[in-house]
GROMACS .gro file of N, CA, C and O in nm:
model
  328
    1UNK      N    1   5.177   6.131 -11.469
    1UNK     CA    2   5.225   6.240 -11.580
    1UNK      C    3   5.271   6.110 -11.671
    1UNK      O    4   5.356   6.031 -11.639
    2UNK      N    5   5.314   6.129 -11.822
    2UNK     CA    6   5.353   6.050 -11.880
    2UNK      C    7   5.433   6.080 -11.990
    2UNK      O    8   5.441   6.236 -12.012
    3UNK      N    9   5.590   5.981 -12.043
    3UNK     CA   10   5.665   6.037 -12.113
    3UNK      C   11   5.695   5.974 -12.211
    3UNK      O   12   5.708   5.898 -12.211
    4UNK      N   13   5.766   6.074 -12.348
    4UNK     CA   14   5.824   5.923 -12.430
    4UNK      C   15   5.966   5.935 -12.431
    4UNK      O   16   6.009   6.020 -12.337
    5UNK      N   17   5.958   5.779 -12.435
    5UNK     CA   18   6.169   5.730 -12.410
    5UNK      C   19   6.189   5.734 -12.453
    5UNK      O   20   6.167   5.572 -12.576
    6UNK      N   21   6.290   5.759 -12.573
    6UNK     CA   22   6.387   5.682 -12.632
    6UNK      C   23   6.505   5.560 -12.597
    6UNK      O   24   6.481   5.551 -12.489
    7UNK      N   25   6.533   5.491 -12.689
    7UNK     CA   26   6.604   5.408 -12.624
    7UNK      C   27   6.795   5.377 -12.752
    7UNK      O   28   6.757   5.470 -12.839
    8UNK      N   29   6.881   5.420 -12.691
    8UNK     CA   30   6.993   5.412 -12.748
    8UNK      C   31   7.016   5.211 -12.734
    8UNK      O   32   7.048   5.202 -12.652
    9UNK      N   33   7.119   5.169 -12.865
    9UNK     CA   34   7.168   5.052 -12.885
    9UNK      C   35   7.250   5.047 -12.960
    9UNK      O   36   7.280   5.098 -13.112
   10UNK      N   37   7.406   5.044 -12.902
   10UNK     CA   38   7.559   5.059 -12.998
   10UNK      C   39   7.524   4.937 -13.028
   10UNK      O   40   7.465   4.846 -13.110
   11UNK      N   41   7.665   4.983 -13.123
   11UNK     CA   42   7.648   4.820 -13.325
   11UNK      C   43   7.526   4.679 -13.267
   11UNK      O   44   7.527   4.640 -13.368
   12UNK      N   45   7.601   4.636 -13.141
   12UNK     CA   46   7.583   4.504 -13.130
   12UNK      C   47   7.442   4.490 -13.050
   12UNK      O   48   7.393   4.385 -13.050
   13UNK      N   49   7.361   4.620 -12.966
   13UNK     CA   50   7.274   4.582 -12.921
   13UNK      C   51   7.159   4.565 -13.014
   13UNK      O   52   7.122   4.610 -13.127
   14UNK      N   53   6.995   4.629 -12.919
   14UNK     CA   54   6.893   4.635 -12.975
   14UNK      C   55   6.786   4.688 -12.879
   14UNK      O   56   6.759   4.649 -12.756
   15UNK      N   57   6.678   4.747 -12.932
   15UNK     CA   58   6.561   4.834 -12.904
   15UNK      C   59   6.471   4.807 -12.949
   15UNK      O   60   6.472   4.744 -13.083
   16UNK      N   61   6.342   4.847 -12.866
   16UNK     CA   62   6.221   4.776 -12.977
   16UNK      C   63   6.143   4.891 -13.003
   16UNK      O   64   6.099   4.867 -13.105
   17UNK      N   65   6.144   5.039 -12.937
   17UNK     CA   66   6.131   5.168 -13.020
   17UNK      C   67   6.139   5.240 -12.899
   17UNK      O   68   6.194   5.222 -12.807
   18UNK      N   69   6.028   5.322 -12.951
   18UNK     CA   70   6.016   5.449 -12.847
   18UNK      C   71   5.901   5.390 -12.741
   18UNK      O   72   5.742   5.349 -12.785
   19UNK      N   73   5.937   5.404 -12.582
   19UNK     CA   74   5.872   5.381 -12.533
   19UNK      C   75   5.758   5.458 -12.412
   19UNK      O   76   5.756   5.618 -12.452
   20UNK      N   77   5.686   5.461 -12.296
   20UNK     CA   78   5.637   5.475 -12.247
   20UNK      C   79   5.629   5.505 -12.132
   20UNK      O   80   5.635   5.442 -12.070
   21UNK      N   81   5.702   5.634 -12.043
   21UNK     CA   82   5.751   5.621 -11.869
   21UNK      C   83   5.629   5.661 -11.826
   21UNK      O   84   5.550   5.741 -11.864
   22UNK      N   85   5.585   5.592 -11.702
   22UNK     CA   86   5.447   5.746 -11.599
   22UNK      C   87   5.511   5.683 -11.489
   22UNK      O   88   5.544   5.666 -11.471
   23UNK      N   89   5.494   5.845 -11.441
   23UNK     CA   90   5.468   5.911 -11.326
   23UNK      C   91   5.378   5.936 -11.223
   23UNK      O   92   5.330   5.980 -11.261
   24UNK      N   93   5.287   5.856 -11.149
   24UNK     CA   94   5.149   5.848 -11.063
   24UNK      C   95   5.053   5.817 -11.195
   24UNK      O   96   5.049   5.779 -11.306
   25UNK      N   97   4.936   5.903 -11.148
   25UNK     CA   98   4.833   5.885 -11.248
   25UNK      C   99   4.913   5.982 -11.421
   25UNK      O  100   4.910   6.069 -11.450
   26UNK      N  101   4.818   5.864 -11.522
   26UNK     CA  102   4.856   5.939 -11.654
   26UNK      C  103   4.783   6.034 -11.612
   26UNK      O  104   4.888   6.122 -11.758
   27UNK      N  105   4.720   6.128 -11.590
   27UNK     CA  106   4.623   6.279 -11.659
   27UNK      C  107   4.759   6.362 -11.547
   27UNK      O  108   4.660   6.456 -11.619
   28UNK      N  109   4.773   6.320 -11.460
   28UNK     CA  110   4.787   6.424 -11.371
   28UNK      C  111   4.918   6.489 -11.445
   28UNK      O  112   4.997   6.457 -11.536
   29UNK      N  113   4.877   6.622 -11.408
   29UNK     CA  114   5.038   6.669 -11.481
   29UNK      C  115   5.088   6.728 -11.351
   29UNK      O  116   5.271   6.821 -11.415
   30UNK      N  117   5.131   6.696 -11.281
   30UNK     CA  118   5.290   6.582 -11.169
   30UNK      C  119   5.286   6.464 -11.149
   30UNK      O  120   5.230   6.405 -11.235
   31UNK      N  121   5.440   6.474 -11.180
   31UNK     CA  122   5.542   6.377 -11.253
   31UNK      C  123   5.530   6.293 -11.089
   31UNK      O  124   5.570   6.249 -11.006
   32UNK      N  125   5.469   6.274 -10.996
   32UNK     CA  126   5.423   6.217 -10.878
   32UNK      C  127   5.328   6.111 -10.846
   32UNK      O  128   5.304   6.033 -10.961
   33UNK      N  129   5.472   6.009 -10.713
   33UNK     CA  130   5.398   5.846 -10.765
   33UNK      C  131   5.537   5.735 -10.792
   33UNK      O  132   5.643   5.823 -10.854
   34UNK      N  133   5.532   5.596 -10.829
   34UNK     CA  134   5.615   5.571 -10.848
   34UNK      C  135   5.640   5.582 -11.006
   34UNK      O  136   5.537   5.558 -11.136
   35UNK      N  137   5.728   5.518 -11.089
   35UNK     CA  138   5.793   5.639 -11.183
   35UNK      C  139   5.802   5.423 -11.313
   35UNK      O  140   5.865   5.341 -11.221
   36UNK      N  141   5.691   5.407 -11.334
   36UNK     CA  142   5.752   5.211 -11.387
   36UNK      C  143   5.702   5.258 -11.572
   36UNK      O  144   5.661   5.341 -11.671
   37UNK      N  145   5.766   5.166 -11.674
   37UNK     CA  146   5.760   5.118 -11.791
   37UNK      C  147   5.563   5.117 -11.824
   37UNK      O  148   5.536   5.008 -11.798
   38UNK      N  149   5.539   5.173 -11.901
   38UNK     CA  150   5.419   5.183 -11.983
   38UNK      C  151   5.388   5.076 -12.090
   38UNK      O  152   5.322   4.947 -12.074
   39UNK      N  153   5.498   5.090 -12.164
   39UNK     CA  154   5.529   4.989 -12.299
   39UNK      C  155   5.541   5.099 -12.434
   39UNK      O  156   5.610   5.198 -12.395
   40UNK      N  157   5.516   4.985 -12.483
   40UNK     CA  158   5.606   5.054 -12.645
   40UNK      C  159   5.501   5.081 -12.743
   40UNK      O  160   5.439   5.063 -12.754
   41UNK      N  161   5.509   5.239 -12.782
   41UNK     CA  162   5.449   5.326 -12.868
   41UNK      C  163   5.441   5.301 -13.020
   41UNK      O  164   5.371   5.297 -13.091
   42UNK      N  165   5.532   5.280 -13.015
   42UNK     CA  166   5.608   5.227 -13.221
   42UNK      C  167   5.741   5.166 -13.172
   42UNK      O  168   5.795   5.235 -13.118
   43UNK      N  169   5.696   5.075 -13.280
   43UNK     CA  170   5.844   5.033 -13.320
   43UNK      C  171   5.944   5.090 -13.384
   43UNK      O  172   5.864   5.255 -13.471
   44UNK      N  173   6.106   5.107 -13.309
   44UNK     CA  174   6.202   5.262 -13.419
   44UNK      C  175   6.305   5.184 -13.457
   44UNK      O  176   6.346   5.162 -13.338
   45UNK      N  177   6.357   5.170 -13.551
   45UNK     CA  178   6.466   5.153 -13.584
   45UNK      C  179   6.580   5.248 -13.567
   45UNK      O  180   6.539   5.331 -13.616
   46UNK      N  181   6.655   5.188 -13.576
   46UNK     CA  182   6.724   5.302 -13.594
   46UNK      C  183   6.825   5.365 -13.430
   46UNK      O  184   6.896   5.493 -13.443
   47UNK      N  185   6.788   5.302 -13.280
   47UNK     CA  186   6.794   5.393 -13.209
   47UNK      C  187   6.738   5.514 -13.168
   47UNK      O  188   6.813   5.667 -13.226
   48UNK      N  189   6.628   5.543 -13.162
   48UNK     CA  190   6.566   5.665 -13.134
   48UNK      C  191   6.593   5.728 -13.008
   48UNK      O  192   6.499   5.670 -12.938
   49UNK      N  193   6.670   5.834 -13.028
   49UNK     CA  194   6.745   5.840 -12.840
   49UNK      C  195   6.716   5.940 -12.778
   49UNK      O  196   6.705   6.029 -12.695
   50UNK      N  197   6.724   6.005 -12.923
   50UNK     CA  198   6.635   6.188 -12.856
   50UNK      C  199   6.514   6.235 -12.933
   50UNK      O  200   6.529   6.174 -13.065
   51UNK      N  201   6.479   6.268 -12.845
   51UNK     CA  202   6.322   6.298 -12.928
   51UNK      C  203   6.266   6.430 -12.854
   51UNK      O  204   6.312   6.522 -12.817
   52UNK      N  205   6.226   6.475 -12.974
   52UNK     CA  206   6.140   6.578 -12.949
   52UNK      C  207   5.960   6.606 -12.972
   52UNK      O  208   5.985   6.598 -13.089
   53UNK      N  209   5.886   6.698 -12.891
   53UNK     CA  210   5.781   6.689 -12.864
   53UNK      C  211   5.721   6.751 -12.975
   53UNK      O  212   5.771   6.884 -12.937
   54UNK      N  213   5.627   6.850 -13.060
   54UNK     CA  214   5.645   6.971 -13.131
   54UNK      C  215   5.529   6.985 -13.051
   54UNK      O  216   5.458   6.996 -12.944
   55UNK      N  217   5.546   7.117 -13.006
   55UNK     CA  218   5.521   7.179 -12.912
   55UNK      C  219   5.355   7.277 -12.984
   55UNK      O  220   5.286   7.261 -12.859
   56UNK      N  221   5.249   7.232 -13.019
   56UNK     CA  222   5.115   7.241 -13.068
   56UNK      C  223   5.051   7.124 -13.166
   56UNK      O  224   4.964   7.168 -13.150
   57UNK      N  225   5.136   7.027 -13.232
   57UNK     CA  226   5.094   6.942 -13.248
   57UNK      C  227   5.112   6.782 -13.209
   57UNK      O  228   5.236   6.828 -13.141
   58UNK      N  229   5.037   6.696 -13.236
   58UNK     CA  230   5.080   6.584 -13.191
   58UNK      C  231   5.125   6.538 -13.244
   58UNK      O  232   5.132   6.422 -13.380
   59UNK      N  233   5.271   6.586 -13.239
   59UNK     CA  234   5.345   6.538 -13.391
   59UNK      C  235   5.474   6.478 -13.236
   59UNK      O  236   5.557   6.548 -13.205
   60UNK      N  237   5.588   6.362 -13.245
   60UNK     CA  238   5.682   6.343 -13.188
   60UNK      C  239   5.798   6.343 -13.302
   60UNK      O  240   5.752   6.245 -13.395
   61UNK      N  241   5.939   6.427 -13.247
   61UNK     CA  242   6.029   6.357 -13.323
   61UNK      C  243   6.142   6.324 -13.285
   61UNK      O  244   6.205   6.345 -13.191
   62UNK      N  245   6.216   6.205 -13.362
   62UNK     CA  246   6.353   6.156 -13.315
   62UNK      C  247   6.408   6.109 -13.385
   62UNK      O  248   6.421   6.065 -13.504
   63UNK      N  249   6.571   6.121 -13.349
   63UNK     CA  250   6.679   6.121 -13.413
   63UNK      C  251   6.726   6.031 -13.407
   63UNK      O  252   6.706   5.899 -13.256
   64UNK      N  253   6.740   5.914 -13.505
   64UNK     CA  254   6.746   5.775 -13.520
   64UNK      C  255   6.893   5.772 -13.545
   64UNK      O  256   6.947   5.768 -13.705
   65UNK      N  257   6.957   5.768 -13.496
   65UNK     CA  258   7.143   5.760 -13.466
   65UNK      C  259   7.200   5.650 -13.547
   65UNK      O  260   7.243   5.697 -13.619
   66UNK      N  261   7.176   5.538 -13.519
   66UNK     CA  262   7.188   5.466 -13.620
   66UNK      C  263   7.206   5.442 -13.789
   66UNK      O  264   7.283   5.440 -13.882
   67UNK      N  265   7.109   5.535 -13.806
   67UNK     CA  266   7.056   5.630 -13.968
   67UNK      C  267   7.076   5.663 -14.029
   67UNK      O  268   7.082   5.726 -14.107
   68UNK      N  269   7.104   5.783 -13.877
   68UNK     CA  270   7.155   5.890 -13.972
   68UNK      C  271   7.020   5.992 -13.962
   68UNK      O  272   7.071   6.105 -14.112
   69UNK      N  273   6.920   5.994 -13.977
   69UNK     CA  274   6.816   6.026 -14.005
   69UNK      C  275   6.739   6.025 -13.853
   69UNK      O  276   6.749   6.037 -13.775
   70UNK      N  277   6.594   6.178 -13.903
   70UNK     CA  278   6.504   6.236 -13.779
   70UNK      C  279   6.337   6.107 -13.899
   70UNK      O  280   6.362   6.158 -13.997
   71UNK      N  281   6.319   6.088 -13.809
   71UNK     CA  282   6.199   6.059 -13.854
   71UNK      C  283   6.050   6.096 -13.733
   71UNK      O  284   6.068   6.177 -13.586
   72UNK      N  285   5.922   6.158 -13.808
   72UNK     CA  286   5.820   6.259 -13.691
   72UNK      C  287   5.711   6.139 -13.754
   72UNK      O  288   5.672   6.053 -13.819
   73UNK      N  289   5.680   6.062 -13.658
   73UNK     CA  290   5.578   6.007 -13.549
   73UNK      C  291   5.441   6.093 -13.519
   73UNK      O  292   5.467   6.208 -13.478
   74UNK      N  293   5.317   6.062 -13.598
   74UNK     CA  294   5.168   6.100 -13.533
   74UNK      C  295   5.131   6.079 -13.393
   74UNK      O  296   5.167   5.961 -13.410
   75UNK      N  297   5.161   6.125 -13.305
   75UNK     CA  298   5.038   6.017 -13.187
   75UNK      C  299   4.914   6.040 -13.227
   75UNK      O  300   4.840   6.055 -13.292
   76UNK      N  301   4.881   5.892 -13.195
   76UNK     CA  302   4.696   5.858 -13.280
   76UNK      C  303   4.612   5.789 -13.115
   76UNK      O  304   4.519   5.791 -13.191
   77UNK      N  305   4.681   5.774 -13.006
   77UNK     CA  306   4.584   5.748 -12.859
   77UNK      C  307   4.680   5.786 -12.808
   77UNK      O  308   4.831   5.895 -12.807
   78UNK      N  309   4.695   5.788 -12.679
   78UNK     CA  310   4.771   5.827 -12.537
   78UNK      C  311   4.863   5.750 -12.500
   78UNK      O  312   4.984   5.808 -12.523
   79UNK      N  313   4.881   5.624 -12.556
   79UNK     CA  314   4.992   5.567 -12.588
   79UNK      C  315   4.985   5.502 -12.702
   79UNK      O  316   5.098   5.366 -12.714
   80UNK      N  317   5.003   5.535 -12.835
   80UNK     CA  318   5.058   5.467 -12.906
   80UNK      C  319   5.091   5.598 -13.063
   80UNK      O  320   4.982   5.698 -13.059
   81UNK      N  321   5.203   5.591 -13.088
   81UNK     CA  322   5.257   5.649 -13.241
   81UNK      C  323   5.240   5.603 -13.379
   81UNK      O  324   5.242   5.432 -13.370
   82UNK      N  325   5.251   5.685 -13.453
   82UNK     CA  326   5.252   5.568 -13.641
   82UNK      C  327   5.293   5.667 -13.687
   82UNK      O  328   5.303   5.775 -13.685
   0.00000   0.00000   0.00000
C-alpha cells in the first residue's frame, strides 16, 4: 500500500516536496510489511504539510502553508504528480 506524504519546514528549514511511503506490496489493500520512503512524487514549495486526495479523480490537494495557498496536483503515474 502506498501513501502520499507531505512535509512541513519551519522558517529556516527546507523540504523536497510531496513524497511517497510504501508499506508492503504497492498494490496491496493492506498496509502490511515494512514502511519505507519510495521517493518524491513532485517538488512542492511552501511546506505541503496537509494533503487530501479527491474521492473520485486522480487529484491530490496540498495546503502550502508558508505560501498560504492550496495547490492541486494531477497523478500522472503510480509515483508521480504534476
